[in-house]
Short mmCIF file of C-alpha atoms and ligand atoms in Angstrom, two decimals:
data_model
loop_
_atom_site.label_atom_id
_atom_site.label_comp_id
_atom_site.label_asym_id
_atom_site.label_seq_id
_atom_site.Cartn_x
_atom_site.Cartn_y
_atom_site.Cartn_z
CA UNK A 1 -2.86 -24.65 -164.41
CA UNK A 2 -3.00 -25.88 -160.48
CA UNK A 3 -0.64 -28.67 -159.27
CA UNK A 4 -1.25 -32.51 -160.04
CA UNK A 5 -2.88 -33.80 -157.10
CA UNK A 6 -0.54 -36.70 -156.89
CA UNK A 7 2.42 -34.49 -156.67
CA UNK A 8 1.24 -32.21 -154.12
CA UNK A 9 1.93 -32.68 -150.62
CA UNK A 10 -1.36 -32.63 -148.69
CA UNK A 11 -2.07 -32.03 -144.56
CA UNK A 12 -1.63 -35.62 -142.62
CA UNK A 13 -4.90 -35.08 -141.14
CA UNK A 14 -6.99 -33.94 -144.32
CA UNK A 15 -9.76 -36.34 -144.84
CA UNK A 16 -10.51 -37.88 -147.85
CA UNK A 17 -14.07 -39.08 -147.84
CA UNK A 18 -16.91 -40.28 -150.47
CA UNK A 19 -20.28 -39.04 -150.53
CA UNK A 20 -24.11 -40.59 -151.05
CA UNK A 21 -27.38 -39.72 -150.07
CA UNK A 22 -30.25 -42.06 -148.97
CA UNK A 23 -32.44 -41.73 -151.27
CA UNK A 24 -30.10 -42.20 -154.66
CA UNK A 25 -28.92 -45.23 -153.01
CA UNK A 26 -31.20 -46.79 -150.75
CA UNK A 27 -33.90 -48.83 -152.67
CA UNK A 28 -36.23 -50.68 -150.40
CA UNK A 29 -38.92 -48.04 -150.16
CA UNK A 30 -41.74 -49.66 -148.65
CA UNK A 31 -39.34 -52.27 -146.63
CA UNK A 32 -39.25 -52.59 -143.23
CA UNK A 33 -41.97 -50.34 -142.15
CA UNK A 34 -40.48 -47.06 -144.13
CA UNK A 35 -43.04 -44.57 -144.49
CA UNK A 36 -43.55 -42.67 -148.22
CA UNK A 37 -41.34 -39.53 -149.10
CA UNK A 38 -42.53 -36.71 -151.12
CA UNK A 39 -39.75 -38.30 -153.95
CA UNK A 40 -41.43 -41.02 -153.55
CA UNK A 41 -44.57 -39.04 -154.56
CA UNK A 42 -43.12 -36.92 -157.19
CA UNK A 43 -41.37 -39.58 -159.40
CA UNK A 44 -44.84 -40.82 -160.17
CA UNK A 45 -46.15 -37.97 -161.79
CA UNK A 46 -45.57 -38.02 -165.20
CA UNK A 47 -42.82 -36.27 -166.78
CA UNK A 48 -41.17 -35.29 -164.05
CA UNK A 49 -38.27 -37.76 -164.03
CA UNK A 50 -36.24 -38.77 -167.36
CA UNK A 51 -37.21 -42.50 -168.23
CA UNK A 52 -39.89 -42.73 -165.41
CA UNK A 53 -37.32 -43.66 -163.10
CA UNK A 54 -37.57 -43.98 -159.22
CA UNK A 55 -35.44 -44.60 -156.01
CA UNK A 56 -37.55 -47.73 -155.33
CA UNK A 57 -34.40 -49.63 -156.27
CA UNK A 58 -31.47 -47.62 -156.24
CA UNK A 59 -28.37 -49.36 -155.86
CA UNK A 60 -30.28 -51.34 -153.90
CA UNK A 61 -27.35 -50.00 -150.59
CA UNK A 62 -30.23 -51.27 -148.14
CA UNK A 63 -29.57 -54.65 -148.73
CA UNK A 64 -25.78 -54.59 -150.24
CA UNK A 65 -24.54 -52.19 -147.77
CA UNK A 66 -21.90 -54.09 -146.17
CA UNK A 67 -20.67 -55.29 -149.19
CA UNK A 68 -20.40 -51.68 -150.65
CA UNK A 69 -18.67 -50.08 -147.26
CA UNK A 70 -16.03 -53.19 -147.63
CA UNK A 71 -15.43 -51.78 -151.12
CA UNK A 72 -15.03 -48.17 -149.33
CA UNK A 73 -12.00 -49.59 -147.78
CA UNK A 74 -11.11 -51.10 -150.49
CA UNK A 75 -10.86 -47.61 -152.09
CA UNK A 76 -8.88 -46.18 -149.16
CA UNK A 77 -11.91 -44.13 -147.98
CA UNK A 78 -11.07 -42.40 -144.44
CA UNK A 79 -14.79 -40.93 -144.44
CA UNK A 80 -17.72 -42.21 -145.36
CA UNK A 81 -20.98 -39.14 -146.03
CA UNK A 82 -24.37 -40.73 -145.88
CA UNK A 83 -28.01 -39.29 -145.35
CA UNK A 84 -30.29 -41.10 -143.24
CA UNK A 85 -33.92 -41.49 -144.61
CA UNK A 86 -36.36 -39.07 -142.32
CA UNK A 87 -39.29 -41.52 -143.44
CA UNK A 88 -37.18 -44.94 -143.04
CA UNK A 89 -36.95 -44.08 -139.07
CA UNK A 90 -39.94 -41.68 -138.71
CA UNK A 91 -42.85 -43.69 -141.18
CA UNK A 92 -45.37 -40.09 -140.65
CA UNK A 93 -42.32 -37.93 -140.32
CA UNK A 94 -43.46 -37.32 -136.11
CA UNK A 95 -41.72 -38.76 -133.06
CA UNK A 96 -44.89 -40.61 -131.67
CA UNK A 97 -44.32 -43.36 -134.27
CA UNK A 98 -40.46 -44.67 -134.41
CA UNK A 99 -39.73 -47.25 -136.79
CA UNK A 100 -37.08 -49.63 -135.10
CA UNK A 101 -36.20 -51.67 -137.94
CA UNK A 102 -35.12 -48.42 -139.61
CA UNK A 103 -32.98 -47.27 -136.57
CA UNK A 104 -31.46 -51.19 -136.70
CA UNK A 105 -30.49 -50.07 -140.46
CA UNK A 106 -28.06 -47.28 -139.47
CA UNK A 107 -26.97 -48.94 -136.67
CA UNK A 108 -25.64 -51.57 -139.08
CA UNK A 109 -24.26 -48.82 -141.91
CA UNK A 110 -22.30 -47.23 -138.47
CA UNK A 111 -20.81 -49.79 -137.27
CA UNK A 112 -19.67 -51.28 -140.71
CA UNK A 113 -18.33 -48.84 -141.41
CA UNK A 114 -16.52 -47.66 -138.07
CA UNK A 115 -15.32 -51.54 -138.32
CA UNK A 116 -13.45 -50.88 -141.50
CA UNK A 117 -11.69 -47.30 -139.89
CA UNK A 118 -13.88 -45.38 -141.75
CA UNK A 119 -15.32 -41.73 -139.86
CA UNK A 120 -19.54 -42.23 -140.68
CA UNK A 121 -20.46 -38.58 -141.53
CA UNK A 122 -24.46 -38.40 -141.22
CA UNK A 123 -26.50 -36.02 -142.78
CA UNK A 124 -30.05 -35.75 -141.36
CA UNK A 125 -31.57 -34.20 -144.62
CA UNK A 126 -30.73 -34.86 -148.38
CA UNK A 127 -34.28 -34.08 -149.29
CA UNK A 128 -36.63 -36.87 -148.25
CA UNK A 129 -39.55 -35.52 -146.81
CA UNK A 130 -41.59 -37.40 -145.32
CA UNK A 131 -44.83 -37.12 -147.16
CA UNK A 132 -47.34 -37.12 -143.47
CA UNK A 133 -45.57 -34.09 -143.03
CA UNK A 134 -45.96 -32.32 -146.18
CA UNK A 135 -49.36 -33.31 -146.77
CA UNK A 136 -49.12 -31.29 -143.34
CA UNK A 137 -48.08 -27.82 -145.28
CA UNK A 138 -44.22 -29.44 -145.17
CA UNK A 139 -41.43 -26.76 -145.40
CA UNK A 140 -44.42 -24.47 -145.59
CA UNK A 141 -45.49 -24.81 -142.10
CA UNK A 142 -44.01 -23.45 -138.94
CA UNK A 143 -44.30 -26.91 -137.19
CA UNK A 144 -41.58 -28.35 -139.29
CA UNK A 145 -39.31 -26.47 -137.05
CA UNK A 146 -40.52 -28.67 -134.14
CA UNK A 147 -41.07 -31.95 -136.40
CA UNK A 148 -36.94 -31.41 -137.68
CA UNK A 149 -35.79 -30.90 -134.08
CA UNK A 150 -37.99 -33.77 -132.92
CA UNK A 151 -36.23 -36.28 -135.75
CA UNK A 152 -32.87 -34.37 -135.00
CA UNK A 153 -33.24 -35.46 -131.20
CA UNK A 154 -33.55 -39.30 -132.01
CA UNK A 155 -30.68 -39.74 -133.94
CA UNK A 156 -28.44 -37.77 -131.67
CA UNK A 157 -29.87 -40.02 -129.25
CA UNK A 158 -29.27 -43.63 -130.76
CA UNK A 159 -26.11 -42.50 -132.91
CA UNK A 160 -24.17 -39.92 -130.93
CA UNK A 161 -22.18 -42.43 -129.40
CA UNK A 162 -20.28 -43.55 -132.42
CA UNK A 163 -21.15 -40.64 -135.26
CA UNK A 164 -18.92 -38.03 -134.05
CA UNK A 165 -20.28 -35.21 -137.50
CA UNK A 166 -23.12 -34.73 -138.16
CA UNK A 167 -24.34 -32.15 -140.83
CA UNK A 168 -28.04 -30.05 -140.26
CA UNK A 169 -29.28 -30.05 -144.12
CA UNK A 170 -27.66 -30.84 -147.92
CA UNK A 171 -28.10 -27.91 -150.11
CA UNK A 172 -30.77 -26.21 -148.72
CA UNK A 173 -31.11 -23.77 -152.19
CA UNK A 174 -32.07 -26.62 -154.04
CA UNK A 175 -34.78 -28.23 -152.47
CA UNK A 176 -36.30 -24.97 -151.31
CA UNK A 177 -36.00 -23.00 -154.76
CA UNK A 178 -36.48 -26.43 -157.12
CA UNK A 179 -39.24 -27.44 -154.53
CA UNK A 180 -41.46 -24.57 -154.33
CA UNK A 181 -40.84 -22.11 -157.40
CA UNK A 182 -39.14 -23.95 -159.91
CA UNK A 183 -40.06 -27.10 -160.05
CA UNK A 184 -37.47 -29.38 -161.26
CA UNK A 185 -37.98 -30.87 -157.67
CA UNK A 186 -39.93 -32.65 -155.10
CA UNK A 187 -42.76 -31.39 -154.01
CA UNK A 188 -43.46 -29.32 -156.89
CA UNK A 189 -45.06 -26.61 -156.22
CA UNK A 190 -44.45 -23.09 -157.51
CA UNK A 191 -46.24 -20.18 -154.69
CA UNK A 192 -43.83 -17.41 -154.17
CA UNK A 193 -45.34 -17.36 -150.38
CA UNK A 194 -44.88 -20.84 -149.41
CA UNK A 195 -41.02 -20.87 -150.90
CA UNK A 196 -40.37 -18.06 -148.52
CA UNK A 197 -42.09 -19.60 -145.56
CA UNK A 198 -39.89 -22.72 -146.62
CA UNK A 199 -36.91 -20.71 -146.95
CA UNK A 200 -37.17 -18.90 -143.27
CA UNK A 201 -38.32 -22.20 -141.51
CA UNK A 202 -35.89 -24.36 -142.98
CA UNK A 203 -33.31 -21.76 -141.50
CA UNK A 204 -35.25 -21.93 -138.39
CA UNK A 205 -35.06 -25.81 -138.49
CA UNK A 206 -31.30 -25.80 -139.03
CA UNK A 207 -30.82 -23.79 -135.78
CA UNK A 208 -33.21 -25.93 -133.86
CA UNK A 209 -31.28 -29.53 -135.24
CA UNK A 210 -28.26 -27.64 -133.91
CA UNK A 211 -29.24 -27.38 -130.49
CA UNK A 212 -30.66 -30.40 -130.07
CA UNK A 213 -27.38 -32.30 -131.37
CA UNK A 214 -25.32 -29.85 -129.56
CA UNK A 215 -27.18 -31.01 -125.91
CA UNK A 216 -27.84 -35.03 -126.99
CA UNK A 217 -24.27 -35.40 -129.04
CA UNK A 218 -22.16 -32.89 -126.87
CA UNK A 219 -18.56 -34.46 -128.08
CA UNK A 220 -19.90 -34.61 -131.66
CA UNK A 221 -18.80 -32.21 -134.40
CA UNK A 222 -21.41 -30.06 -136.10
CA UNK A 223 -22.31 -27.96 -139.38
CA UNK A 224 -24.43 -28.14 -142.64
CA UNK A 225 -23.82 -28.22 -146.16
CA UNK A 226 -24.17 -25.50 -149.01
CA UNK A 227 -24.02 -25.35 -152.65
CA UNK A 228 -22.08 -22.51 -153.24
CA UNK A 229 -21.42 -21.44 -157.17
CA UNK A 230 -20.65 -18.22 -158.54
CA UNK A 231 -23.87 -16.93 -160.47
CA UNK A 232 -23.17 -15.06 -163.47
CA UNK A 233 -25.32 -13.41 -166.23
CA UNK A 234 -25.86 -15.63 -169.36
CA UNK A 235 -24.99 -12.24 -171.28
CA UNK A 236 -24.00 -8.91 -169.99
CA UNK A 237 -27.26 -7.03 -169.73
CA UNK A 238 -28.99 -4.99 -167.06
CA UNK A 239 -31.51 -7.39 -167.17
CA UNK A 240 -29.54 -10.51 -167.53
CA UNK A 241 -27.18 -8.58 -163.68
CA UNK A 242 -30.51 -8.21 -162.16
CA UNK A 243 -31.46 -11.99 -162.46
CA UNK A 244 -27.68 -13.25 -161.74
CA UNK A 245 -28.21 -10.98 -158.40
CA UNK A 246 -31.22 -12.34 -157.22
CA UNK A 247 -30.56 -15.53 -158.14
CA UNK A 248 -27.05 -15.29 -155.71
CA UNK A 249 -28.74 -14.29 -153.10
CA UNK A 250 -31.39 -17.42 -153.47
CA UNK A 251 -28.49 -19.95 -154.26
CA UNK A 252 -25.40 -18.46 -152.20
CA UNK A 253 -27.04 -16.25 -149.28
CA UNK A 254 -30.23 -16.97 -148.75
CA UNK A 255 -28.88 -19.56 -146.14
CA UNK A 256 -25.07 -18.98 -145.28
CA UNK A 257 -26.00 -15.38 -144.44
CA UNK A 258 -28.14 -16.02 -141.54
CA UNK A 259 -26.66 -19.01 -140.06
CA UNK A 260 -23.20 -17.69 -139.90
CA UNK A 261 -23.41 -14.16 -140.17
CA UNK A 262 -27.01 -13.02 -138.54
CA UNK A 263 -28.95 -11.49 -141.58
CA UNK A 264 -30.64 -12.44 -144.90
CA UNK A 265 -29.60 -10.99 -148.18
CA UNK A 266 -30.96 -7.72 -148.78
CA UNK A 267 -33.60 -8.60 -151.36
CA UNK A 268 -34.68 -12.13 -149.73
CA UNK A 269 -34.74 -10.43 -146.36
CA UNK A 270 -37.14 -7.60 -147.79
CA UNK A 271 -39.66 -10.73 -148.91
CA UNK A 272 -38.86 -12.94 -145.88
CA UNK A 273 -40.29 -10.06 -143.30
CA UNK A 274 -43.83 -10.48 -142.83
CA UNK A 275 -42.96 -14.45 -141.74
CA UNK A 276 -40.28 -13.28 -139.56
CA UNK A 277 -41.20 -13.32 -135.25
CA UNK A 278 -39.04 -11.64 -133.11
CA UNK A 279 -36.05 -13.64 -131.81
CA UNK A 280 -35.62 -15.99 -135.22
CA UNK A 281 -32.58 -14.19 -136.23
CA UNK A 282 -31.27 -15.70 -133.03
CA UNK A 283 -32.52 -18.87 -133.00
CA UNK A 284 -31.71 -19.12 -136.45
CA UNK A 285 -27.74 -18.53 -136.16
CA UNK A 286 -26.59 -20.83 -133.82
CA UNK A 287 -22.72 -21.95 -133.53
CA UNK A 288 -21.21 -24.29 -135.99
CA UNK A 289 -18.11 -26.03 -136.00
CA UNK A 290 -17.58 -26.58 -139.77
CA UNK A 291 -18.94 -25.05 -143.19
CA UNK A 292 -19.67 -28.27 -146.24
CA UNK A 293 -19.16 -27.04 -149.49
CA UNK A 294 -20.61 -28.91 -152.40
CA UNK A 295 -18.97 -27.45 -155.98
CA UNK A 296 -19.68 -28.37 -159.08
CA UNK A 297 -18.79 -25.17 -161.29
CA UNK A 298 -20.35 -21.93 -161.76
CA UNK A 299 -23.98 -21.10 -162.75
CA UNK A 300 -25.17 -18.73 -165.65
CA UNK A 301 -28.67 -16.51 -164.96
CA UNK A 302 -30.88 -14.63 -167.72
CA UNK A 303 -34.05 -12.98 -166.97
CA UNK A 304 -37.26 -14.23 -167.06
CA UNK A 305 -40.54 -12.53 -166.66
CA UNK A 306 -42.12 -15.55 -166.80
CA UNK A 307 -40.96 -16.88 -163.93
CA UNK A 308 -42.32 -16.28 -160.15
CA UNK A 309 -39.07 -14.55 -159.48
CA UNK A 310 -38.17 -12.92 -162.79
CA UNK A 311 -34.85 -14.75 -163.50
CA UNK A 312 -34.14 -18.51 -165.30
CA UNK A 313 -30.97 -20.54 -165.65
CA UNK A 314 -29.13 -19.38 -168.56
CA UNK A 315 -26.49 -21.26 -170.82
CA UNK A 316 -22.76 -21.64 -170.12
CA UNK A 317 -20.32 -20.82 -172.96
CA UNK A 318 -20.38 -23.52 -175.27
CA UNK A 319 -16.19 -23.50 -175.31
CA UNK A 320 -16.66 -24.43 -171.48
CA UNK A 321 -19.11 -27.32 -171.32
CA UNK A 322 -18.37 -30.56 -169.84
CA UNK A 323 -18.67 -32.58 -172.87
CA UNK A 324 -21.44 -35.02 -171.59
CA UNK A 325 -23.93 -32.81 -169.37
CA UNK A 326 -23.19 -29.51 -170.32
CA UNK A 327 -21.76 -27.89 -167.13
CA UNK A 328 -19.27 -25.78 -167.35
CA UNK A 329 -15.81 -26.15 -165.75
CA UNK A 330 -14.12 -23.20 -163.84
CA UNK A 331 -11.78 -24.83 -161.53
CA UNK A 332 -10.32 -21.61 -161.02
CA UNK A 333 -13.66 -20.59 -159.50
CA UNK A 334 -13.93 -23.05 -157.14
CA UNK A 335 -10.05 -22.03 -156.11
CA UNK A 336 -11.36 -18.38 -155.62
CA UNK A 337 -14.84 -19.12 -153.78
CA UNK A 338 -12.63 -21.47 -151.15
CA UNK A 339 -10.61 -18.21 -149.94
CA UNK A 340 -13.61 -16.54 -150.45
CA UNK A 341 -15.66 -18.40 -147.49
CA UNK A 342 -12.94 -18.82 -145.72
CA UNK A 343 -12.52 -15.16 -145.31
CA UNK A 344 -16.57 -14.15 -145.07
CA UNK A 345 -17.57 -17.45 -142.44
CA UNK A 346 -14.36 -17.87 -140.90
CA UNK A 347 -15.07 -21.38 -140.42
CA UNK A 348 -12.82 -24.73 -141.30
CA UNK A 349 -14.41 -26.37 -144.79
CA UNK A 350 -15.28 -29.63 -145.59
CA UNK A 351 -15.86 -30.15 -149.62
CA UNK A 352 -18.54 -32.32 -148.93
CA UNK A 353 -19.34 -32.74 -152.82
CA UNK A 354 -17.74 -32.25 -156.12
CA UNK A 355 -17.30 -34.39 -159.21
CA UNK A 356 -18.95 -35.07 -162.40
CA UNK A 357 -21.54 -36.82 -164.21
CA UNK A 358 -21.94 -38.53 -167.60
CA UNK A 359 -22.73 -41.77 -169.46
CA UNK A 360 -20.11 -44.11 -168.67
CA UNK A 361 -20.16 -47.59 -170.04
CA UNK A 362 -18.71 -51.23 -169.54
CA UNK A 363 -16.40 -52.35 -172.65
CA UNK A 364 -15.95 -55.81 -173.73
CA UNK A 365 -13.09 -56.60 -171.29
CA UNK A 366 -15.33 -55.57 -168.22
CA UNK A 367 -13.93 -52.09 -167.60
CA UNK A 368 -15.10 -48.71 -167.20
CA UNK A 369 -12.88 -45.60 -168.34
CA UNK A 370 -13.40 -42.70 -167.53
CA UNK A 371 -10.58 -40.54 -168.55
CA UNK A 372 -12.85 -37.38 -168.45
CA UNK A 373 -13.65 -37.46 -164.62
CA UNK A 374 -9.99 -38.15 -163.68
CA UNK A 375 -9.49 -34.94 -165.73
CA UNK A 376 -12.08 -33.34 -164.04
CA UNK A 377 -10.58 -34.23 -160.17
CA UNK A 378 -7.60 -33.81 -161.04
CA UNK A 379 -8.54 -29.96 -161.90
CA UNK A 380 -10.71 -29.34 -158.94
CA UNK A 381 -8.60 -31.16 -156.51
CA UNK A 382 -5.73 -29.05 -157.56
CA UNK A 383 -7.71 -25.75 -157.58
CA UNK A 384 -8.05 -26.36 -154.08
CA UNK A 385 -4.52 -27.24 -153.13
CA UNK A 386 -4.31 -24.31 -154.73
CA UNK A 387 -6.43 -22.79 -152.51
CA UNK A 388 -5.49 -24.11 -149.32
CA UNK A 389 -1.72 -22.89 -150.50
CA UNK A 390 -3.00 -19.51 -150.21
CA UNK A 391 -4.66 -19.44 -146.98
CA UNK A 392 -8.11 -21.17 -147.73
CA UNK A 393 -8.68 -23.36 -144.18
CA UNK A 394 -10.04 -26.63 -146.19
CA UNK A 395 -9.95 -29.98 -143.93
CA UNK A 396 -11.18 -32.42 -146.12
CA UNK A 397 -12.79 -33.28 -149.28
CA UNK A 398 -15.70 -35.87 -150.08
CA UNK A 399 -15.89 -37.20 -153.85
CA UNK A 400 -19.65 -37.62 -155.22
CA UNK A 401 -20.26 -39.77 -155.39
CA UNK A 402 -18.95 -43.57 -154.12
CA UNK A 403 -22.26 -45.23 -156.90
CA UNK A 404 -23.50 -43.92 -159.84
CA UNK A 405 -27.02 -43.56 -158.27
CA UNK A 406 -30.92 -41.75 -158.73
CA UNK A 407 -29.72 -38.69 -159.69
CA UNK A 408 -33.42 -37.06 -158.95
CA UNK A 409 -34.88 -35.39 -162.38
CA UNK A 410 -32.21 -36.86 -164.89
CA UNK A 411 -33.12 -40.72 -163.54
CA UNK A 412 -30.34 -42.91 -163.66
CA UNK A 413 -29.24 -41.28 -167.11
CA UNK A 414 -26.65 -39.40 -165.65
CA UNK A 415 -23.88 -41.56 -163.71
CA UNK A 416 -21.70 -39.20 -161.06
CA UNK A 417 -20.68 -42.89 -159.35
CA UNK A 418 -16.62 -43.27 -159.37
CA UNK A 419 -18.05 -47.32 -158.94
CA UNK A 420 -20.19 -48.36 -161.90
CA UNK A 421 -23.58 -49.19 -160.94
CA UNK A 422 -25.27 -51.91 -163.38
CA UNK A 423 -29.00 -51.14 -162.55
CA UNK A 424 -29.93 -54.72 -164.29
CA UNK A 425 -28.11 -56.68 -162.25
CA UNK A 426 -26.55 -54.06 -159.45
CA UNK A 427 -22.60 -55.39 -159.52
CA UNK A 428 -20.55 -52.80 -159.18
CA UNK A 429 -17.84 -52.45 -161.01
CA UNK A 430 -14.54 -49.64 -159.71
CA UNK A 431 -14.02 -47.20 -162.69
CA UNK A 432 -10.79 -46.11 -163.69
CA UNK A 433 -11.42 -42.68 -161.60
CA UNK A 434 -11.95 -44.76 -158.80
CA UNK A 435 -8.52 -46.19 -159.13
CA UNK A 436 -7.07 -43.12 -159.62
CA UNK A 437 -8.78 -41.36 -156.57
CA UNK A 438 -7.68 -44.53 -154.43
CA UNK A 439 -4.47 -44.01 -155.29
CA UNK A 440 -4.53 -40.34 -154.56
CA UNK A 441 -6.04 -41.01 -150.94
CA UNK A 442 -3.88 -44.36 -149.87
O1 LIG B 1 -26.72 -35.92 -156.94
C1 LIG B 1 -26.65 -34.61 -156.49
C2 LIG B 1 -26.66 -34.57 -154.97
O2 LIG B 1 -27.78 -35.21 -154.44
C3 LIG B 1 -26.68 -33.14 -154.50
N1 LIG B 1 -25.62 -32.38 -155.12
C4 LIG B 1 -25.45 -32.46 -156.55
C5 LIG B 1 -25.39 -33.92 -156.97
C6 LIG B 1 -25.20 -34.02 -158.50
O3 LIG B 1 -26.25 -33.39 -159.16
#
């Protein structure tokens, strides 16, 4: 059992920070001259999101934002994580049509929230395409490369004066495998040669954004953010290793590998070759100054013939499960995978996401308990003082998230906020986590 957070003595420099992402908070889709995004498109075919629900509301942050970075402050945040919204500043997605109003926007979050002492962290993609580019082949396409560094260019431009980190991408695994070959994800599609062409562009992209910040933000602070979960077989068969092996190397590798190291996994590097030019390996791994790590707990893999890559997500041991969504909870794992990359990427690490979901509710006094998540931060949180004890080089850590917000295929049925969100009437409303996460950070 790790160390209570509140009793543990922590760097005077480490940086607590809460996370969002534009799209789960935003609303205001078609405000202001913002151009469609392929969630936009994908939350209107049926079925694909619990309840029908979309991010044209949110928590409606476009509007309330000042409002909700005063309660940041309120909560002791030091750091504030955002995305911006490709299609709120680029309508098509390409840099021969800016949209000023949407510039104005961020100009406004920024300076809130650098008015209140809080560091504005901005992430240029938390999965937002815009839909003019995928309707152009998207992720599929070469040109993104260009189209990324393009969009990268403009916001190093208006922002790098006062945004001093900026992060490349937000879990690239996710929207590349979910997008393009299981599709629990926007666009959708499942073509085992466009989600390789995704995979090896998106790296490409990456590298490009990096440049470009790198020459238009040359004080700033750079690097990009990973899910990174152990993958283990659902049972232990040779069928059940073979899926959990493959499916590491999509979730863990596919990414890290070649931006930080210089290669792709063995098996993903076999399949990646015949979209591979010469010279992407170095375009592709390009200096970084810091690794994000978003944890939620470890991932179980079974094999499936079925699908286009012949594994499917398994179960986690019952005895394990977070009693609300079903995750399992190994802060012990996340103590282990921080030494881990800290030893394979040499790099300083930012947990730029970890927390946990569920249904919480209002009672009839107005409050919202939720003994479960402090439980649940107060495990992680120690696991990595645990971590950092031993030699892991952590630097901060970012709670997700500040709102309950869209949280993409489960709706708004699944709350990770540590600040209720009432989606009738949007008042927010601090949950006992929050208090106790304030407290922590103060
Ligand atoms: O809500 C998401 C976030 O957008 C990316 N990381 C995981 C979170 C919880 O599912």
């Amino acid at each position: 059992m790790s160390i209570d957070p509140a009793k543990a003595s922590w760097p005077k420099d480490f940086l607590w920070g809460f996370s969002t992402s534009a799209y789960q908070v935003e609303g205001a889709v078609a405000e202001d001259g913002r151009g469609p995004s392929i969630w936009d498109t994908y939350c209107r075919i049926p079925g694909k999101v619990a309840n029908g629900d979309t991010g044209d509301v949110a928590c409606d942050h476009y509007h309330r934002y000042a409002e909700d970075i005063d309660l940041l402050k309120r909560l002791n945040a030091k750091a504030y994580r955002f995305s911006v919204s490709w299609p709120r500043v680029l309508p098509k997605g390409k840099i021969s049509q800016i949209n000023e109003k949407g510039l104005d926007f961020y100009d406004r979050v920024i300076d809130k929230t650098l008015e209140n002492g809080i560091q504005p962290w901005l992430c240029l993609y938390h999965w937002d395409l815009p839909q003019a580019l995928h309707d152009l082949g998207g992720w599929a396409n070469r040109d993104c490369v260009g189209w990324f560094a393009d969009y990268a260019a403009l916001i190093a431009r208006r922002y790098g004066d006062r945004v001093k980190h900026f992060a490349t991408f937000n879990e690239f695994c996710v929207f590349t495998l979910f997008g393009y070959s299981i599709p629990w994800a926007a666009p959708g599609i499942v073509d085992r040669e466009q989600h390789l062409k995704a995979i090896h562009h998106v790296n490409l992209a990456h590298g490009a954004g990096i440049d470009v910040l790198r020459s238009l933000a040359p004080d700033a602070s750079l690097g990009m953010i990973y899910n990174i979960q152990d993958v283990w077989p659902e049972t232990d068969t040779p069928e059940n290793r073979a899926a959990a092996s493959l499916l590491d190397e999509h979730w863990n590798l596919a990414f890290p590998d070649p931006q930080l190291l210089g290669h792709y996994p063995p098996q993903i590097g076999k399949a990646i070759e015949p979209y591979m030019q010469p010279g992407d390996m170095a375009k592709i791994s390009r200096p970084v100054d810091w690794l994000g790590l978003n944890h939620y707990g470890p991932i179980f893999a079974k094999a499936d013939p079925k699908g286009i890559w012949g594994f499917g997500w398994g179960d986690s041991p019952e005895q394990d499960k977070n009693d609300e969504v079903g995750w399992a909870i190994y802060p012990e794992a996340f103590r282990d995978l921080l030494l881990r990359l800290t030893s394979r990427y040499k790099l300083p690490i930012y947990v730029t996401e970890n927390g946990c979901g569920g249904e919480d509710k209002v009672d009839a006094n107005g409050e919202v308990d939720d003994p479960r998540r402090i439980t649940y931060l107060k495990l992680f949180i120690g696991a990595m003082h645990e971590a950092m004890e031993k030699g892991a080089d952590v630097r901060g850590y970012f709670v997700w998230s500040f709102l309950d917000n869209f949280e993409w295929g489960s709706g708004y049925g699944n709350r990770f906020g540590l600040v209720h969100v009432d989606f009738e009437n949007q008042k927010r409303t601090p949950k006992s986590s929050a208090r106790w996460y304030a407290k922590l950070i103060g």
